[in-house]
Coordinates of C-alpha atoms and ligand atoms in Angstrom, one line a residue:
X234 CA -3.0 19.5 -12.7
X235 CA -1.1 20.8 -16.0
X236 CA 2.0 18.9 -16.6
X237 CA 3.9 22.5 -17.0
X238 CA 3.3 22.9 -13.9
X239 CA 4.1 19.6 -12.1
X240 CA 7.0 20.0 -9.8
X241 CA 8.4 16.2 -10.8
X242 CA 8.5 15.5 -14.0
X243 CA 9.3 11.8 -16.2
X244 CA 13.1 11.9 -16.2
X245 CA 15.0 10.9 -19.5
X246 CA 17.8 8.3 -17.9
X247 CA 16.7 5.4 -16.1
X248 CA 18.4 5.8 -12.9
X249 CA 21.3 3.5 -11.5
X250 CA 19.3 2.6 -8.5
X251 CA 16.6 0.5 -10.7
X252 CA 17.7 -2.5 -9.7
X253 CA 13.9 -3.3 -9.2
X254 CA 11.1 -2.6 -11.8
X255 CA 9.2 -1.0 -9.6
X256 CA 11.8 1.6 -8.3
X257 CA 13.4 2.1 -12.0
X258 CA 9.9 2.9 -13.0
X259 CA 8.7 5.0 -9.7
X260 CA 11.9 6.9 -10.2
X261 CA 11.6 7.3 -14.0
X262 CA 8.0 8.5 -13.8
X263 CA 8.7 11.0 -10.8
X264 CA 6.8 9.0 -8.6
X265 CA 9.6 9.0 -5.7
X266 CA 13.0 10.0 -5.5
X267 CA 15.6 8.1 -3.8
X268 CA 17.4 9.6 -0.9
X269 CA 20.1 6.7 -0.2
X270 CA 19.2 2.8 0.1
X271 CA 15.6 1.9 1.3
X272 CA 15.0 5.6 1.8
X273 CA 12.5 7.4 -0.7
X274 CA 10.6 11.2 -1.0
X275 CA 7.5 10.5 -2.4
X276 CA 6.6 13.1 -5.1
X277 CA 3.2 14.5 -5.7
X278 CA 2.3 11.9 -8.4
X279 CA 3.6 9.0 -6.0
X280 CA 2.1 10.7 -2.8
X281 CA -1.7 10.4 -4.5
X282 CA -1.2 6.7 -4.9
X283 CA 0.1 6.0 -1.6
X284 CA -2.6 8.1 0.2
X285 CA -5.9 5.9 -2.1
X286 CA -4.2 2.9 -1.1
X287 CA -4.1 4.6 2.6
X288 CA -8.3 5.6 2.0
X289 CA -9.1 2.4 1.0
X290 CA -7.2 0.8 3.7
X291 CA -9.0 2.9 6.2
X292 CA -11.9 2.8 5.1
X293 CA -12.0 -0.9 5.4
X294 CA -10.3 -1.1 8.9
X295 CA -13.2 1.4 10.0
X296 CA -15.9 -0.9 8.7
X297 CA -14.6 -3.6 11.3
X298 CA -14.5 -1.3 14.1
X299 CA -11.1 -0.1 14.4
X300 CA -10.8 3.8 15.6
X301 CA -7.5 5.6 14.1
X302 CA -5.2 7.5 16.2
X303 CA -1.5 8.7 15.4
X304 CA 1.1 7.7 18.0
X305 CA 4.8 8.8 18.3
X306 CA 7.8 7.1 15.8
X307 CA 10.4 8.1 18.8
X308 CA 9.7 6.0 21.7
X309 CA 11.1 5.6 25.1
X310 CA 13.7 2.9 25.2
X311 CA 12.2 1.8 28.6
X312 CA 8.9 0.6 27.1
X313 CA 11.5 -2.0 24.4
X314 CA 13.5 -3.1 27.6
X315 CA 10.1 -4.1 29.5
X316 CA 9.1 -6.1 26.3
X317 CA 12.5 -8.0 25.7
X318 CA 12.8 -6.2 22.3
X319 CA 16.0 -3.6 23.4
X320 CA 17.8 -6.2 22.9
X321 CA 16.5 -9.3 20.7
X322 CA 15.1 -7.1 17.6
X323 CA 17.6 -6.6 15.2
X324 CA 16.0 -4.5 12.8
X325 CA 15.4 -1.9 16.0
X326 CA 17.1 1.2 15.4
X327 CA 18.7 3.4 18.2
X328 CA 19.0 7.1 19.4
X329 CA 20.9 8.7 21.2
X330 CA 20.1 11.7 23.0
X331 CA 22.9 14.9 24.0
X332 CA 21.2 14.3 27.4
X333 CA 22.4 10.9 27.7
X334 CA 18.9 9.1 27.0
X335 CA 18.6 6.8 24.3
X336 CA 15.6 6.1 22.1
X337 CA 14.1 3.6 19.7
X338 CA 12.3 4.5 16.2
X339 CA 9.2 2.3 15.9
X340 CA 9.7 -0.6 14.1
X341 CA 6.1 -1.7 15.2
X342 CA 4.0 -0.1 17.9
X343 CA 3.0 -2.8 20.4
X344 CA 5.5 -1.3 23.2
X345 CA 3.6 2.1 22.5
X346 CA 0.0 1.1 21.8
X347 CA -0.4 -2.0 25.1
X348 CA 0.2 0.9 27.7
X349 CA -1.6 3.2 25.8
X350 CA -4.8 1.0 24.9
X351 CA -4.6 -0.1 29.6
X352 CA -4.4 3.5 30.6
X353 CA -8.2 3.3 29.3
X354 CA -9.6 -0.2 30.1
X355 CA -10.3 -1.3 33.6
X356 CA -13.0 -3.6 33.2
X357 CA -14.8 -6.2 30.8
X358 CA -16.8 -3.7 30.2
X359 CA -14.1 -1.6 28.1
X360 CA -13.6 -4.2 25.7
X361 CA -12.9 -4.7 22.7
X362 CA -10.8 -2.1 21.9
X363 CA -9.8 -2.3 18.4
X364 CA -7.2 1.1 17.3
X365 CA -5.1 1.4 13.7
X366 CA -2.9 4.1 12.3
X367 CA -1.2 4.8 8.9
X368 CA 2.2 5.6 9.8
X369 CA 6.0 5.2 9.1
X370 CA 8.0 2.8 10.1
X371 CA 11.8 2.3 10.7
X372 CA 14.0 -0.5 10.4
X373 CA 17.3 -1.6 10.1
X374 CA 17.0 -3.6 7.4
X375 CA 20.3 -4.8 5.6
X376 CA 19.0 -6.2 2.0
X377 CA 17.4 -2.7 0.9
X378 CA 17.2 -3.8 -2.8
X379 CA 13.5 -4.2 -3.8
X380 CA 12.6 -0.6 -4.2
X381 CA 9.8 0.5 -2.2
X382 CA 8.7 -3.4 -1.6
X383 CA 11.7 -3.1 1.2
X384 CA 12.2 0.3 3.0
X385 CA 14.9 1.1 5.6
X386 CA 11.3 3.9 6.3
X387 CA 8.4 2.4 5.3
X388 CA 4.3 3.4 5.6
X389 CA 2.4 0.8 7.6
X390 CA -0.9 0.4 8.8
X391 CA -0.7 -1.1 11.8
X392 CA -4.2 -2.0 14.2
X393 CA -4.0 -3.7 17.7
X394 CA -7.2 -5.5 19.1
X395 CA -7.5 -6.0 23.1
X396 CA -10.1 -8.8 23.8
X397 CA -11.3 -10.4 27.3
X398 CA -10.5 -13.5 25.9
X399 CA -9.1 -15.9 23.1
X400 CA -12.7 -16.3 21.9
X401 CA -13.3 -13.2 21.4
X402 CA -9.9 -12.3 19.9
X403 CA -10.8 -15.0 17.2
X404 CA -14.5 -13.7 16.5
X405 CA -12.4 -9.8 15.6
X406 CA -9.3 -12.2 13.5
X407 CA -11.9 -13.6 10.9
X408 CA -13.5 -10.5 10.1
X409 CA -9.7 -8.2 10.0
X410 CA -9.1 -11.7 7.3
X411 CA -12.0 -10.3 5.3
X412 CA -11.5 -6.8 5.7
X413 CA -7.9 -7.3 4.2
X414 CA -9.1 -9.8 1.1
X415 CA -11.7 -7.1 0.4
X416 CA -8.6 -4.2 0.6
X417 CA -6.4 -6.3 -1.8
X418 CA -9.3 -7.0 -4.1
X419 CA -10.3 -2.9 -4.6
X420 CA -6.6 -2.1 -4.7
X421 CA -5.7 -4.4 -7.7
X422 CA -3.8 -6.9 -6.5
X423 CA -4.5 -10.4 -6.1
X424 CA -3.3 -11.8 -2.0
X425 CA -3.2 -15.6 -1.6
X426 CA -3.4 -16.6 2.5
X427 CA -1.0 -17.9 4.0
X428 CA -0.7 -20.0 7.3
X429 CA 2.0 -19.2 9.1
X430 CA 4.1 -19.5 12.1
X431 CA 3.4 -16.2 14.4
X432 CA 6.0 -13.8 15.2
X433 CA 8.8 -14.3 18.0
X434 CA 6.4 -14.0 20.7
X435 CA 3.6 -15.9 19.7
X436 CA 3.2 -19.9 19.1
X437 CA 0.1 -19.3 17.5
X438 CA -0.8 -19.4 13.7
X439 CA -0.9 -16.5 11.9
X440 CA -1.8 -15.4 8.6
X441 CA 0.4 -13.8 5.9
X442 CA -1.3 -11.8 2.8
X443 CA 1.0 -13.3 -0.3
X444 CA 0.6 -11.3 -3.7
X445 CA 2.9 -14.0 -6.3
X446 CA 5.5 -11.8 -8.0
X447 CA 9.4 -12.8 -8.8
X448 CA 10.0 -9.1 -7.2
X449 CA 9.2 -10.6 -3.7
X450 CA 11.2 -11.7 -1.1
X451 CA 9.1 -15.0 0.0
X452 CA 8.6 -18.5 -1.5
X453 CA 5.2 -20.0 -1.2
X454 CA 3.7 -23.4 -1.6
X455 CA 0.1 -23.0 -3.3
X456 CA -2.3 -25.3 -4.6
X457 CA -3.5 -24.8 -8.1
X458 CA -7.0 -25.9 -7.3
X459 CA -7.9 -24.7 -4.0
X460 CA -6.9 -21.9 -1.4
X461 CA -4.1 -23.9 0.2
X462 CA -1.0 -21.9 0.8
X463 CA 1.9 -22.1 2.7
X464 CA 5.4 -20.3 3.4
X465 CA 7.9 -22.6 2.3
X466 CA 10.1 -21.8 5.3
X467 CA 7.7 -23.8 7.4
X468 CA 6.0 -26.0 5.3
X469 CA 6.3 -29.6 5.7
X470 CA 4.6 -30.0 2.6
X471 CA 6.9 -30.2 -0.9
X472 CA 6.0 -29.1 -4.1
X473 CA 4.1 -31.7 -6.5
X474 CA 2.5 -33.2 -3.6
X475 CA -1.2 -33.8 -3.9
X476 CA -2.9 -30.6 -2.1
X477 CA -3.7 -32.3 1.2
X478 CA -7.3 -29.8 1.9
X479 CA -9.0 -30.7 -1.4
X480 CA -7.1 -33.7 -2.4
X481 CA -7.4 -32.8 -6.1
X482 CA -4.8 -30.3 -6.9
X483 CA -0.9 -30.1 -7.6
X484 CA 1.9 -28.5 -5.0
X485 CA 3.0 -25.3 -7.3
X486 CA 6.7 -22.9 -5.4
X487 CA 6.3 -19.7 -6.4
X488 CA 7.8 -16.5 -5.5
X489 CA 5.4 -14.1 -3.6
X490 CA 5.8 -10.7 -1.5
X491 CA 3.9 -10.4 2.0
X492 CA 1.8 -7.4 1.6
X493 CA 0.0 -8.0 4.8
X494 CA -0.8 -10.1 7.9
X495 CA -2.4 -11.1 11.1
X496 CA -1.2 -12.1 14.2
X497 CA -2.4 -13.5 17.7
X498 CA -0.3 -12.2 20.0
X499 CA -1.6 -13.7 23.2
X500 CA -1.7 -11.7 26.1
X501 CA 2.5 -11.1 25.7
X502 CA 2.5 -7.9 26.0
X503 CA -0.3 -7.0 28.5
X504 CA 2.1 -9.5 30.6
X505 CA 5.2 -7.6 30.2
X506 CA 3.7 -4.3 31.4
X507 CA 2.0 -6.3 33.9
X508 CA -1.7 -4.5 32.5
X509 CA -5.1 -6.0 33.8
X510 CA -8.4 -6.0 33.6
X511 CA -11.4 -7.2 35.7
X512 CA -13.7 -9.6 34.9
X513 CA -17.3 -9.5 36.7
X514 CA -16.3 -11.3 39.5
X515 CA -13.6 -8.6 40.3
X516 CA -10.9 -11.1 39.0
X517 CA -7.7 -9.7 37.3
X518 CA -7.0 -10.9 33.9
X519 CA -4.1 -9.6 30.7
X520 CA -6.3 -9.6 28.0
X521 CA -5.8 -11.0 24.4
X522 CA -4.1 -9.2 21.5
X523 CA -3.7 -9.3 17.8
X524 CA -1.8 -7.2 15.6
X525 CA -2.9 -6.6 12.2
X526 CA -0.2 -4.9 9.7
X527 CA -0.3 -3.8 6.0
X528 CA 2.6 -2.6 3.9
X529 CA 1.3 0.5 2.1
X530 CA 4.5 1.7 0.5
X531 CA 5.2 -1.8 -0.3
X532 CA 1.5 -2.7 -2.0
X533 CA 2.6 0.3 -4.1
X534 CA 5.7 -1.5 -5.5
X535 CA 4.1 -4.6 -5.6
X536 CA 1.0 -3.4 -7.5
X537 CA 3.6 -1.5 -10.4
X538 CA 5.6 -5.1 -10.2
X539 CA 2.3 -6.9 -11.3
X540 CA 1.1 -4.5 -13.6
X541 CA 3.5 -2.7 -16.5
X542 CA 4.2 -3.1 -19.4
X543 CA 7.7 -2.6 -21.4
X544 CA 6.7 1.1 -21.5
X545 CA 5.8 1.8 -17.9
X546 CA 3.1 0.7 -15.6
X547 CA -0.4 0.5 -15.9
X548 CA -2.6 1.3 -12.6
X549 CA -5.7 0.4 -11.2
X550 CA -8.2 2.7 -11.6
X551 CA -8.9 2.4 -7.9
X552 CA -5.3 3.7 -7.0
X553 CA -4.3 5.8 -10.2
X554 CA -2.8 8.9 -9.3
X555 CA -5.1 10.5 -11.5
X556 CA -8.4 9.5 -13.4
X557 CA -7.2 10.8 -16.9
X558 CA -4.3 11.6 -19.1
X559 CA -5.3 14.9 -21.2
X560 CA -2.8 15.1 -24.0
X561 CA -3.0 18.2 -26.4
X562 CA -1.0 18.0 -29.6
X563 CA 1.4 20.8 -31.2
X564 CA -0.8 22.5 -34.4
X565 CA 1.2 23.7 -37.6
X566 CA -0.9 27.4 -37.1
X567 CA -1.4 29.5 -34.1
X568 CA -4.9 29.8 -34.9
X569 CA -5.4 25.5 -35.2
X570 CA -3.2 25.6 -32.1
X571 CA -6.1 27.9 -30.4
X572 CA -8.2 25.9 -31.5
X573 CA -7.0 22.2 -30.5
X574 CA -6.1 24.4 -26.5
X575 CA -9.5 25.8 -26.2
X576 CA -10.8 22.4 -27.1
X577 CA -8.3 21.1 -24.1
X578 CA -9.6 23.2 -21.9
X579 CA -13.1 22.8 -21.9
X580 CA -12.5 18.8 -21.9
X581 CA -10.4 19.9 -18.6
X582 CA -12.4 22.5 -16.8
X583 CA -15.7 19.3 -18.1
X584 CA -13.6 16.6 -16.3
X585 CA -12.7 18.7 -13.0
X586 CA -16.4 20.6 -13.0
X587 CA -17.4 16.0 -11.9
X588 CA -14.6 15.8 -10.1
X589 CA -12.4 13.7 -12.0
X590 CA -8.6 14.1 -11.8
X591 CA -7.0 15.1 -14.3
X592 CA -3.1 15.8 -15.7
X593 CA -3.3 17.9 -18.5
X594 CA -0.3 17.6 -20.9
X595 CA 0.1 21.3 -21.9
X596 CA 3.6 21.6 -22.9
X597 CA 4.5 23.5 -25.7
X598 CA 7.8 22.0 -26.3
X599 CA 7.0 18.3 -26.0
X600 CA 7.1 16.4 -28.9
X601 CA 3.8 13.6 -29.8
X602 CA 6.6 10.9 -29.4
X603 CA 7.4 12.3 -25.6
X604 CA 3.9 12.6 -24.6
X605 CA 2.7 9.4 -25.2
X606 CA 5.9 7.9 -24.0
X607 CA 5.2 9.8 -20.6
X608 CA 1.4 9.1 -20.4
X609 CA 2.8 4.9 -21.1
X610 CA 5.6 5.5 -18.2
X611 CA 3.2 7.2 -15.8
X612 CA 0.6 5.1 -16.2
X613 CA -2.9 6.9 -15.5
X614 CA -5.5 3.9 -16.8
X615 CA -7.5 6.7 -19.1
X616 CA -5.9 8.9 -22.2
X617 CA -7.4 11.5 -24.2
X618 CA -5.5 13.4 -27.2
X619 CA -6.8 16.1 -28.8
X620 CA -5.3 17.0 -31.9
X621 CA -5.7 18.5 -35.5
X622 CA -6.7 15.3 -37.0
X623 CA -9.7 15.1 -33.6
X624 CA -10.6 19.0 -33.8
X625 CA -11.5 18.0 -37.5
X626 CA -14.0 14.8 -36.4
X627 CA -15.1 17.6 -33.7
X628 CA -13.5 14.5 -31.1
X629 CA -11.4 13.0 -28.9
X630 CA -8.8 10.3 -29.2
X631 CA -10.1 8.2 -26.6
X632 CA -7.4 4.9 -25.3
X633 CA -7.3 3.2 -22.1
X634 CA -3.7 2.5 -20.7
X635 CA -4.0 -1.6 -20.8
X636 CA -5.4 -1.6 -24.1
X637 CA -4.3 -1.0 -27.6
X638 CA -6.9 0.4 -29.3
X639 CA -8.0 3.8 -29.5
X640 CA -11.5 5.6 -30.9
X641 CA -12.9 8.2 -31.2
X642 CA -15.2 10.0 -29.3
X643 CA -17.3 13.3 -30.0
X644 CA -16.3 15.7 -27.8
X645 CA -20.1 16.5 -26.4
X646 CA -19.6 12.3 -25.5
X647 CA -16.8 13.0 -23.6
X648 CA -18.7 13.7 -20.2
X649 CA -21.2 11.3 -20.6
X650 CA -19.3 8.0 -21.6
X651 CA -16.9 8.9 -18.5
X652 CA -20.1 8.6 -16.4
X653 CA -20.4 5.2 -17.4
X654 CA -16.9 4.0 -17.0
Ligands
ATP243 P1 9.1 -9.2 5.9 O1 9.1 -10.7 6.1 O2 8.8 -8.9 4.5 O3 10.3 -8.5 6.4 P2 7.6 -8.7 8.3 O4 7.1 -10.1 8.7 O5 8.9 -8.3 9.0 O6 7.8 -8.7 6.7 P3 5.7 -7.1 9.7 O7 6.6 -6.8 10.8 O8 4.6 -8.1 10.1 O9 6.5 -7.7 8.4 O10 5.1 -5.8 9.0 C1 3.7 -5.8 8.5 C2 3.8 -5.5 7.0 O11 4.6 -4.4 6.7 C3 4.3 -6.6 6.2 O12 3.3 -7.6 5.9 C4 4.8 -5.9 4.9 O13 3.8 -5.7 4.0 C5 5.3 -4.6 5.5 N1 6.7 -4.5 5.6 C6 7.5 -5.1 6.5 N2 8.8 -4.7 6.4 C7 8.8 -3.8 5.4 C8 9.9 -3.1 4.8 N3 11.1 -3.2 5.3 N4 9.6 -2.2 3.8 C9 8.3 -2.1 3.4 N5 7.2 -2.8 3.9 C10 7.5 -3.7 4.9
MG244 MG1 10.8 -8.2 8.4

């Protein structure tokens, strides 16, 4: 992609609504725009993060088993009366229809998904059933402040597990607890676990996914030696106390944002809908649930809240929105200028011929200042300048985004030493 030709450029002014780093810096860079409060477009630069994060997400949730499928955001209120949640979930929003029906916009999709998941299973023999999708979200939420951490519309990924029984619903609960370390891990961030009380339904522990950041909305109790964590809002641990699994370490608070989680939800709502099973014997049983949820538009605001710098953020390579940063200088002659673009290009057409993406800073008008300032706000982890003082070493100015040194690499290199990386 040539920066001329990318539809959402850096902008100059910071804009009002950065209250949060990671929307004054999503905004800045042209990563999203905001519409109104916890409402965002994402823009190309921001859409190729959120859909890695989404890849890596899914490919994960399809090494444990779980099949995606796309289901409605407008539901039928009927399916949130017979669940209790018409009424008791605040964050539910409404619709009404001209014809006099109302609606709800999903705010999660067990109303949708327990009918769904029944109209398929009638015996033992049709379980597990394990089904996820990547999709928006709506809520009434009425602190929209943390950028993209907290949307009014928000991308989840959201899986449902229907088991014959509690045994089996825990086998499935260990592994989604791996699958989700291993999607924090490749996505940058690092997610402490949580035990937690379970949602309004469900009396059963739960885990939450905690990444520590000041930008989130939860305090956490941690143990500095081992994996102990807790939510403070249930702990009845304090900090300072001795860590009570390892008996070695130190109570630390800290300020973390939930970037996932796991719950056991029973058989609550097979019960509601009044959905059953049989077993071999012919007897009728609600089976067992778990819902499984991951903030995708959030982990993107979280993952620019733990990594930038005072000039912009700094991606993972894993979940960059491009691979490299291709900056060519202004020349003082047309006929260096040829030179240094030609150079550009072939570096360009090198990197896409290995399929490496790649935003090529071609504008004629920019000044150096501007296009490393951009390439520092937007972040991509890999920059390459090419410029009189390179065309003369026959090179590249070579500089990854966290670091602060730059070389210089012979241009035949180029291709090879990006093998390597
Ligand atoms: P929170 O306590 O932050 O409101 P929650 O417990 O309501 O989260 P769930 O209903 O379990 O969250 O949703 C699953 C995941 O979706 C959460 O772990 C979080 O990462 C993300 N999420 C929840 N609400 C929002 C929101 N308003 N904006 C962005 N992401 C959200
Ligand atoms: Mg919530």
């Amino acid at each position: 992609m040539k920066y001329s030709q990318l539809f959402s450029k850096t902008l100059k002014q910071v804009p009002h609504d950065g209250e949060s780093i990671n929307a004054k810096l999503l905004v800045q860079a042209g990563f999203v725009r905001q519409e109104m409060a916890g409402v965002y477009s994402w823009l190309p630069l921001g859409l190729r993060v959120l859909r890695k994060i989404e890849q890596i997400v899914r490919e994960e949730m399809d090494a444990v088993g779980g099949q995606e499928l796309l289901m409605p955001m407008l539901h039928p209120k009927a399916n949130w009366v017979q669940t209790g949640g018409w009424d008791s979930i605040d964050v539910l929003f409404k619709l009404n229809s001209r014809t006099g029906n109302e609606y709800a916009l999903g705010q999660s999709e067990e109303e949708i998904v327990t009918p769904l998941v029944m109209s398929r299973v009638q015996s033992y023999k049709n379980l597990p059933v394990q089904v996820y999708q990547i999709h928006w979200k709506f809520r009434d939420e009425l602190r929209a402040k943390s950028g993209v951490m907290r949307g009014r519309e928000f991308l989840m990924k959201d899986m449902y597990s229907f088991h014959a029984d509690e045994k089996d619903f825990l086998r499935f609960y260990k592994l989604v607890k791996e699958a989700y370390l291993n999607i924090y891990k490749r996505i940058g961030l690092t997610a402490k676990v949580t035990e937690a009380s379970g949602g309004s339904f469900s009396k059963k522990i739960s885990y939450e996914f905690m990444v520590l950041t000041d930008a989130g909305e939860d305090d956490i109790l941690y143990c500095e030696k081992c994996d102990f964590c807790v939510n403070v809002e249930i702990a009845k641990v304090n900090v300072g106390d001795t860590c009570e699994r390892c008996g070695r370490g130190e109570l630390k608070q800290a300020r973390a944002s939930e970037v996932g989680n796991v719950f056991d939800l029973g058989q609550k709502y097979p019960k509601d809908f009044d959905l059953t099973f049989v077993d071999e014997k012919g007897k009728k049983h609600h089976p067992w649930m778990g819902c499984y949820g991951i903030g995708i538009s959030r982990a993107v605001g979280v993952i620019v809240e733990a990594s930038h710098d005072d000039r912009g953020m700094i991606w993972p390579a894993s979940v960059a929105p491009m691979d490299v940063h291709l900056i060519s200088l202004r020349a003082k002659d047309s006929k260096t200028q040829g030179e240094i673009d030609q150079a550009a290009q072939e570096i360009y057409d090198g990197l896409l011929n290995m399929g490496i993406e790649v935003l090529w800073d071609d504008r004629a008008d920019a000044t150096p200042g501007q296009k490393f300032a951009d390439a520092d706000l937007i972040g991509i982890p890999l920059r390459m300048v090419i410029s009189e003082k390179t065309l003369k070493e026959k090179s590249v100015e070579w500089k990854e985004r966290a670091s602060e040194k730059a070389q210089l690499i012979k241009r035949e290199d180029v291709l090879k030493k990006i093998r390597s990386v």
